[in-house]
PDB file of C-alpha atoms and ligand atoms in Angstrom:
ATOM      1  CA  MET A   1       0.110  -0.221  -0.098  1.00 91.00           C
ATOM      2  CA  LEU A   2       1.271   3.331  -0.730  1.00 95.00           C
ATOM      3  CA  ALA A   3       1.007   4.719   2.836  1.00 97.00           C
ATOM      4  CA  ASP A   4       2.849   1.981   4.200  1.00 97.00           C
ATOM      5  CA  ASN A   5       5.551   2.465   1.463  1.00 97.00           C
ATOM      6  CA  LEU A   6       5.677   5.946   2.243  1.00 97.00           C
ATOM      7  CA  LYS A   7       6.266   5.424   6.085  1.00 98.00           C
ATOM      8  CA  GLU A   8       9.260   3.223   5.150  1.00 97.00           C
ATOM      9  CA  GLN A   9      10.559   5.560   2.525  1.00 97.00           C
ATOM     10  CA  THR A  10      10.879   8.556   4.795  1.00 98.00           C
ATOM     11  CA  LEU A  11      11.671   6.873   8.282  1.00 97.00           C
ATOM     12  CA  THR A  12      15.161   8.125   8.168  1.00 97.00           C
ATOM     13  CA  TYR A  13      14.060  11.825   7.539  1.00 96.00           C
ATOM     14  CA  HIS A  14      11.508  11.490  10.192  1.00 96.00           C
ATOM     15  CA  GLN A  15      14.001  10.094  12.852  1.00 96.00           C
ATOM     16  CA  GLN A  16      16.150  12.924  12.027  1.00 95.00           C
ATOM     17  CA  LEU A  17      13.722  15.551  12.575  1.00 94.00           C
ATOM     18  CA  GLU A  18      12.294  14.009  15.600  1.00 94.00           C
ATOM     19  CA  LYS A  19      15.734  13.702  17.454  1.00 94.00           C
ATOM     20  CA  LYS A  20      16.403  17.369  16.686  1.00 92.00           C
ATOM     21  CA  LEU A  21      12.763  18.568  17.950  1.00 92.00           C
ATOM     22  CA  VAL A  22      12.934  16.342  21.067  1.00 91.00           C
ATOM     23  CA  SER A  23      16.278  17.929  22.140  1.00 89.00           C
ATOM     24  CA  GLN A  24      14.705  21.397  21.573  1.00 89.00           C
ATOM     25  CA  ILE A  25      11.746  20.398  23.626  1.00 91.00           C
ATOM     26  CA  LYS A  26      13.764  19.163  26.518  1.00 90.00           C
ATOM     27  CA  GLY A  27      15.751  22.508  26.394  1.00 92.00           C
ATOM     28  CA  LEU A  28      12.433  24.576  26.886  1.00 93.00           C
ATOM     29  CA  ASN A  29      12.078  26.382  30.153  1.00 93.00           C
ATOM     30  CA  THR A  30       9.714  29.011  29.882  1.00 94.00           C
ATOM     31  CA  LYS A  31       6.657  30.285  28.053  1.00 94.00           C
ATOM     32  CA  GLU A  32       8.876  32.331  25.569  1.00 95.00           C
ATOM     33  CA  ASP A  33      10.944  29.535  24.790  1.00 95.00           C
ATOM     34  CA  TYR A  34       7.627  27.707  23.727  1.00 96.00           C
ATOM     35  CA  LEU A  35       6.520  30.526  21.957  1.00 96.00           C
ATOM     36  CA  GLN A  36       9.662  30.609  19.987  1.00 96.00           C
ATOM     37  CA  LEU A  37       9.056  26.702  19.080  1.00 96.00           C
ATOM     38  CA  LEU A  38       5.500  27.817  18.008  1.00 97.00           C
ATOM     39  CA  GLN A  39       6.776  30.740  15.599  1.00 97.00           C
ATOM     40  CA  LEU A  40       9.150  28.263  14.241  1.00 96.00           C
ATOM     41  CA  PHE A  41       6.061  25.903  13.088  1.00 97.00           C
ATOM     42  CA  TYR A  42       4.025  28.792  12.163  1.00 98.00           C
ATOM     43  CA  GLY A  43       6.636  30.083   9.650  1.00 98.00           C
ATOM     44  CA  TYR A  44       7.257  26.705   8.082  1.00 98.00           C
ATOM     45  CA  PHE A  45       3.814  24.952   7.936  1.00 98.00           C
ATOM     46  CA  GLY A  46       2.404  28.634   7.231  1.00 98.00           C
ATOM     47  CA  GLY A  47       4.467  28.720   3.988  1.00 98.00           C
ATOM     48  CA  LEU A  48       3.593  25.083   3.231  1.00 98.00           C
ATOM     49  CA  GLU A  49       0.089  25.298   3.782  1.00 97.00           C
ATOM     50  CA  ASP A  50       0.046  28.260   1.198  1.00 97.00           C
ATOM     51  CA  ARG A  51       1.681  26.349  -1.236  1.00 97.00           C
ATOM     52  CA  ILE A  52      -0.644  23.144  -0.537  1.00 97.00           C
ATOM     53  CA  ASN A  53      -3.972  24.924  -0.684  1.00 96.00           C
ATOM     54  CA  LEU A  54      -3.322  25.948  -4.379  1.00 97.00           C
ATOM     55  CA  PHE A  55      -3.499  22.117  -5.667  1.00 97.00           C
ATOM     56  CA  ILE A  56      -5.809  20.225  -2.846  1.00 97.00           C
ATOM     57  CA  ASP A  57      -9.298  20.769  -2.745  1.00 93.00           C
ATOM     58  CA  GLN A  58     -12.401  18.870  -1.415  1.00 94.00           C
ATOM     59  CA  ASN A  59     -12.464  16.683  -4.552  1.00 95.00           C
ATOM     60  CA  ILE A  60      -8.686  15.228  -3.649  1.00 95.00           C
ATOM     61  CA  LEU A  61      -9.623  15.283   0.279  1.00 96.00           C
ATOM     62  CA  PRO A  62     -13.007  15.782   1.085  1.00 95.00           C
ATOM     63  CA  ASP A  63     -12.289  16.839   4.822  1.00 95.00           C
ATOM     64  CA  HIS A  64      -9.420  19.296   3.793  1.00 94.00           C
ATOM     65  CA  ALA A  65     -11.268  22.363   5.262  1.00 92.00           C
ATOM     66  CA  GLN A  66     -10.859  20.871   8.610  1.00 91.00           C
ATOM     67  CA  ARG A  67      -7.100  20.043   8.163  1.00 93.00           C
ATOM     68  CA  ARG A  68      -5.471  23.457   8.350  1.00 87.00           C
ATOM     69  CA  LYS A  69      -2.940  23.863  10.825  1.00 92.00           C
ATOM     70  CA  THR A  70      -1.625  27.420  10.594  1.00 95.00           C
ATOM     71  CA  GLY A  71      -4.644  29.040  12.122  1.00 95.00           C
ATOM     72  CA  ALA A  72      -4.383  26.894  15.188  1.00 96.00           C
ATOM     73  CA  ILE A  73      -0.741  27.766  15.406  1.00 97.00           C
ATOM     74  CA  ALA A  74      -1.728  31.630  15.238  1.00 97.00           C
ATOM     75  CA  ASP A  75      -4.244  31.027  17.807  1.00 97.00           C
ATOM     76  CA  ASP A  76      -1.725  29.502  20.144  1.00 97.00           C
ATOM     77  CA  ILE A  77       0.690  32.253  19.499  1.00 98.00           C
ATOM     78  CA  LEU A  78      -1.926  34.955  20.319  1.00 98.00           C
ATOM     79  CA  ALA A  79      -3.122  33.301  23.300  1.00 97.00           C
ATOM     80  CA  LEU A  80       0.527  33.195  24.900  1.00 96.00           C
ATOM     81  CA  GLY A  81       0.874  37.088  24.311  1.00 96.00           C
ATOM     82  CA  GLY A  82       3.030  36.633  20.927  1.00 97.00           C
ATOM     83  CA  GLU A  83       2.734  37.486  17.461  1.00 95.00           C
ATOM     84  CA  PRO A  84       2.909  35.396  14.404  1.00 91.00           C
ATOM     85  CA  VAL A  85       6.030  35.687  12.486  1.00 95.00           C
ATOM     86  CA  THR A  86       6.891  36.008   8.535  1.00 96.00           C
ATOM     87  CA  LYS A  87       6.048  32.825   6.947  1.00 98.00           C
ATOM     88  CA  ALA A  88       8.770  30.874   4.904  1.00 98.00           C
ATOM     89  CA  THR A  89       9.032  31.228   1.022  1.00 97.00           C
ATOM     90  CA  GLY A  90      11.174  30.276  -1.840  1.00 97.00           C
ATOM     91  CA  ASP A  91      13.756  27.813  -1.494  1.00 97.00           C
ATOM     92  CA  ALA A  92      13.072  27.511   2.205  1.00 98.00           C
ATOM     93  CA  LEU A  93      10.094  25.459   1.258  1.00 98.00           C
ATOM     94  CA  PRO A  94       9.910  22.129  -0.804  1.00 98.00           C
ATOM     95  CA  GLU A  95       8.822  22.717  -4.621  1.00 98.00           C
ATOM     96  CA  ILE A  96       5.029  22.247  -4.745  1.00 98.00           C
ATOM     97  CA  ASN A  97       3.711  22.594  -8.334  1.00 98.00           C
ATOM     98  CA  ASN A  98       1.153  19.960  -8.426  1.00 97.00           C
ATOM     99  CA  ALA A  99      -1.251  17.697  -6.496  1.00 97.00           C
ATOM    100  CA  ASP A 100       1.162  14.906  -6.199  1.00 97.00           C
ATOM    101  CA  GLN A 101       3.895  16.951  -4.508  1.00 98.00           C
ATOM    102  CA  ALA A 102       1.076  18.666  -2.556  1.00 98.00           C
ATOM    103  CA  LEU A 103      -0.185  15.250  -1.047  1.00 98.00           C
ATOM    104  CA  GLY A 104       3.557  14.562  -0.075  1.00 98.00           C
ATOM    105  CA  ALA A 105       3.895  17.643   1.701  1.00 98.00           C
ATOM    106  CA  MET A 106       0.584  17.016   3.344  1.00 98.00           C
ATOM    107  CA  TYR A 107       1.484  13.731   4.504  1.00 98.00           C
ATOM    108  CA  VAL A 108       4.300  15.357   6.726  1.00 97.00           C
ATOM    109  CA  ILE A 109       1.946  18.007   8.015  1.00 97.00           C
ATOM    110  CA  GLU A 110      -0.589  15.332   8.964  1.00 97.00           C
ATOM    111  CA  GLY A 111       1.652  12.889  10.334  1.00 96.00           C
ATOM    112  CA  SER A 112       2.961  15.466  12.671  1.00 95.00           C
ATOM    113  CA  THR A 113      -0.544  15.071  14.452  1.00 95.00           C
ATOM    114  CA  LEU A 114       0.772  11.750  15.880  1.00 94.00           C
ATOM    115  CA  GLY A 115       3.784  13.149  17.241  1.00 92.00           C
ATOM    116  CA  GLY A 116       2.055  16.459  18.331  1.00 91.00           C
ATOM    117  CA  SER A 117       0.151  14.459  21.252  1.00 87.00           C
ATOM    118  CA  ILE A 118       3.400  13.254  22.145  1.00 90.00           C
ATOM    119  CA  ILE A 119       4.843  16.736  22.059  1.00 92.00           C
ATOM    120  CA  SER A 120       1.696  18.529  23.907  1.00 92.00           C
ATOM    121  CA  LYS A 121       2.263  16.016  26.906  1.00 90.00           C
ATOM    122  CA  MET A 122       5.891  16.714  27.102  1.00 90.00           C
ATOM    123  CA  ILE A 123       5.200  20.635  27.028  1.00 93.00           C
ATOM    124  CA  SER A 124       2.042  20.896  29.336  1.00 90.00           C
ATOM    125  CA  GLY A 125       4.001  18.834  31.764  1.00 88.00           C
ATOM    126  CA  LYS A 126       7.359  20.752  31.567  1.00 89.00           C
ATOM    127  CA  LEU A 127       5.788  24.134  31.588  1.00 92.00           C
ATOM    128  CA  GLY A 128       2.244  23.659  33.260  1.00 90.00           C
ATOM    129  CA  LEU A 129       0.655  25.309  30.542  1.00 91.00           C
ATOM    130  CA  THR A 130      -3.140  25.138  30.123  1.00 85.00           C
ATOM    131  CA  THR A 131      -3.417  27.395  27.099  1.00 93.00           C
ATOM    132  CA  GLY A 132      -1.689  27.729  23.882  1.00 96.00           C
ATOM    133  CA  LEU A 133      -1.511  23.708  23.077  1.00 96.00           C
ATOM    134  CA  SER A 134      -4.465  23.471  20.337  1.00 95.00           C
ATOM    135  CA  PHE A 135      -1.983  22.837  17.506  1.00 96.00           C
ATOM    136  CA  PHE A 136      -0.032  20.190  19.192  1.00 95.00           C
ATOM    137  CA  ASN A 137      -3.177  18.623  20.729  1.00 94.00           C
ATOM    138  CA  SER A 138      -4.427  18.551  17.007  1.00 91.00           C
ATOM    139  CA  TYR A 139      -7.549  16.501  16.489  1.00 94.00           C
ATOM    140  CA  GLY A 140      -7.455  15.489  20.239  1.00 93.00           C
ATOM    141  CA  GLU A 141      -9.367  11.862  20.657  1.00 93.00           C
ATOM    142  CA  ASN A 142      -9.997  11.956  16.703  1.00 95.00           C
ATOM    143  CA  THR A 143      -6.495  12.240  15.672  1.00 95.00           C
ATOM    144  CA  HIS A 144      -6.203   8.413  14.702  1.00 95.00           C
ATOM    145  CA  GLN A 145      -9.436   8.686  13.021  1.00 96.00           C
ATOM    146  CA  MET A 146      -8.255  11.768  10.861  1.00 97.00           C
ATOM    147  CA  TRP A 147      -5.023   9.817  10.109  1.00 97.00           C
ATOM    148  CA  ASP A 148      -6.662   6.821   9.120  1.00 97.00           C
ATOM    149  CA  ALA A 149      -8.725   8.708   6.651  1.00 97.00           C
ATOM    150  CA  PHE A 150      -6.039  10.537   5.151  1.00 98.00           C
ATOM    151  CA  LYS A 151      -3.981   7.300   4.662  1.00 98.00           C
ATOM    152  CA  ALA A 152      -7.104   5.867   2.809  1.00 97.00           C
ATOM    153  CA  VAL A 153      -7.017   8.941   0.609  1.00 97.00           C
ATOM    154  CA  LEU A 154      -3.437   8.292  -0.218  1.00 97.00           C
ATOM    155  CA  ASN A 155      -3.729   4.442  -0.762  1.00 97.00           C
ATOM    156  CA  LYS A 156      -6.491   5.537  -3.455  1.00 96.00           C
ATOM    157  CA  GLN A 157      -3.568   7.270  -5.586  1.00 96.00           C
ATOM    158  CA  PRO A 158      -2.436   5.593  -8.513  1.00 95.00           C
ATOM    159  CA  ALA A 159       1.047   3.707  -8.019  1.00 94.00           C
ATOM    160  CA  GLU A 160       2.672   5.930 -10.852  1.00 96.00           C
ATOM    161  CA  ILE A 161       2.706   8.824  -8.680  1.00 96.00           C
ATOM    162  CA  GLU A 162       4.178   7.222  -5.465  1.00 97.00           C
ATOM    163  CA  ALA A 163       7.896   8.276  -6.344  1.00 97.00           C
ATOM    164  CA  ALA A 164       6.529  11.934  -6.748  1.00 98.00           C
ATOM    165  CA  ILE A 165       4.675  11.508  -3.459  1.00 98.00           C
ATOM    166  CA  THR A 166       7.736  10.205  -1.859  1.00 98.00           C
ATOM    167  CA  GLU A 167      10.188  12.603  -2.999  1.00 98.00           C
ATOM    168  CA  ALA A 168       8.198  15.722  -1.987  1.00 98.00           C
ATOM    169  CA  ALA A 169       7.433  14.149   1.511  1.00 98.00           C
ATOM    170  CA  ASN A 170      11.118  13.802   2.110  1.00 97.00           C
ATOM    171  CA  ASN A 171      12.024  17.251   0.653  1.00 98.00           C
ATOM    172  CA  THR A 172       9.297  18.565   3.114  1.00 98.00           C
ATOM    173  CA  PHE A 173      10.991  16.610   6.181  1.00 97.00           C
ATOM    174  CA  LEU A 174      14.339  17.816   5.100  1.00 96.00           C
ATOM    175  CA  LYS A 175      13.553  21.464   4.453  1.00 97.00           C
ATOM    176  CA  PHE A 176      11.844  21.473   7.871  1.00 97.00           C
ATOM    177  CA  LYS A 177      15.002  20.264   9.562  1.00 95.00           C
ATOM    178  CA  ASN A 178      17.052  23.013   7.774  1.00 95.00           C
ATOM    179  CA  TRP A 179      14.414  25.571   8.673  1.00 96.00           C
ATOM    180  CA  ILE A 180      14.727  24.615  12.475  1.00 94.00           C
ATOM    181  CA  GLU A 181      18.756  24.517  12.039  1.00 93.00           C
ATOM    182  CA  GLN A 182      18.779  28.141  10.478  1.00 93.00           C
ATOM    183  CA  HIS A 183      16.719  29.497  13.453  1.00 90.00           C
ATOM    184  CA  ASP A 184      18.538  27.808  16.195  1.00 77.00           C
TER     185      ASP A 184
HETATM  186  C1  HEM B 201       9.106  15.165  19.311  1.00 59.19           C
HETATM  187  C2  HEM B 201       8.690  15.010  17.990  1.00 59.19           C
HETATM  188  C3  HEM B 201       8.203  13.809  17.363  1.00 59.19           C
HETATM  189  C4  HEM B 201       7.856  12.477  17.844  1.00 59.19           C
HETATM  190  C5  HEM B 201       8.371  12.105  19.277  1.00 59.19           C
HETATM  191  C6  HEM B 201       7.156  11.902  16.828  1.00 59.19           C
HETATM  192  C7  HEM B 201       6.526  10.759  17.136  1.00 59.19           C
HETATM  193  C8  HEM B 201       5.881  10.085  16.096  1.00 59.19           C
HETATM  194  C9  HEM B 201       5.418   8.697  16.601  1.00 59.19           C
HETATM  195  C10 HEM B 201       5.335   7.989  17.901  1.00 59.19           C
HETATM  196  C11 HEM B 201       4.687   8.336  15.331  1.00 59.19           C
HETATM  197  C12 HEM B 201       3.898   7.053  15.114  1.00 59.19           C
HETATM  198  C13 HEM B 201       2.240   7.292  15.887  1.00 59.19           C
HETATM  199  C14 HEM B 201       1.602   6.148  14.990  1.00 59.19           C
HETATM  200  O1  HEM B 201       1.988   5.233  14.431  1.00 59.19           O
HETATM  201  O2  HEM B 201       0.619   5.829  15.972  1.00 59.19           O
HETATM  202  C15 HEM B 201       4.742   9.425  14.413  1.00 59.19           C
HETATM  203  C16 HEM B 201       4.313   9.432  13.130  1.00 59.19           C
HETATM  204  C17 HEM B 201       4.534  10.389  12.243  1.00 59.19           C
HETATM  205  N1  HEM B 201       5.221  11.448  12.476  1.00 59.19           N
HETATM  206 FE1  HEM B 201       6.089  12.239  14.108  1.00 59.19          FE
HETATM  207  N2  HEM B 201       6.976  12.537  15.783  1.00 59.19           N
HETATM  208  C18 HEM B 201       7.346  14.089  15.983  1.00 59.19           C
HETATM  209  C19 HEM B 201       7.592  14.985  15.090  1.00 59.19           C
HETATM  210  C20 HEM B 201       7.056  15.078  13.823  1.00 59.19           C
HETATM  211  C21 HEM B 201       7.039  16.160  13.184  1.00 59.19           C
HETATM  212  C22 HEM B 201       7.685  17.472  13.656  1.00 59.19           C
HETATM  213  C23 HEM B 201       6.650  15.712  11.939  1.00 59.19           C
HETATM  214  C24 HEM B 201       6.456  16.511  10.709  1.00 59.19           C
HETATM  215  C25 HEM B 201       6.706  17.826  10.561  1.00 59.19           C
HETATM  216  C26 HEM B 201       6.368  14.420  11.999  1.00 59.19           C
HETATM  217  C27 HEM B 201       5.774  13.600  10.919  1.00 59.19           C
HETATM  218  C28 HEM B 201       5.370  12.241  11.222  1.00 59.19           C
HETATM  219  C29 HEM B 201       4.687  11.515  10.221  1.00 59.19           C
HETATM  220  C30 HEM B 201       4.624  11.690   8.726  1.00 59.19           C
HETATM  221  C31 HEM B 201       4.205  10.237  10.744  1.00 59.19           C
HETATM  222  C32 HEM B 201       3.531   9.104  10.066  1.00 59.19           C
HETATM  223  C33 HEM B 201       4.165   7.916   9.817  1.00 59.19           C
HETATM  224  C34 HEM B 201       3.390   6.875   9.179  1.00 59.19           C
HETATM  225  O3  HEM B 201       3.427   7.018   7.804  1.00 59.19           O
HETATM  226  O4  HEM B 201       2.673   6.195   9.896  1.00 59.19           O
HETATM  227  N3  HEM B 201       6.702  14.057  13.096  1.00 59.19           N
HETATM  228  N4  HEM B 201       5.719  10.426  15.018  1.00 59.19           N
END
């Protein structure tokens, strides 16, 4: 199945990103540190979603309207008294010129909801926050159901576009790691 192959083919990049983020999260000590982390996600996911939205609509992904993440990050930033930052553009983002590449990038964004529940527990436990966690809480108890629905859409795609989806997903992981390193 396409979704299983994608998981396997992107595992290395996921692990590299996860390692980077876990060490960042362990280093968070204050609300301001957490705000900076949210701003990092806002910049990258914000630019990425703007590109994805040019190619993904309800015909490809029926519940697309429920899946946008940038608004939730902005809400969390504002709830903690911060300001959204400038979104990533140009080469800081992966190339997204068609729906295949957009699906690959979206795999990364949607998959982040799975790690998100772990991240939100790490952060709320460490900083004792009760607000500003909506992005990392993502779909709450519906997270696995939303993930399964997204994988079902991936698995409906023709095998010919698997390589394009995989390349876009790996570029999306890699550019996010670069983005974090640039803002360290
Ligand atoms: C502290 C950071 C992170 C941790 C601890 C983490 C952990 C996890 C875990 C445990 C899963 C598997 C969940 C399951 O199968 O039920 C997962 C899946 C996934 N995560 Fe992460 N993650 C982290 C960050 C991220 C980020 C930032 C992204 C993307 C920007 C991401 C993308 C994905 C993707 C795409 C999957 C789906 C893999 C599949 O195809 O099944 N993760 N993550």
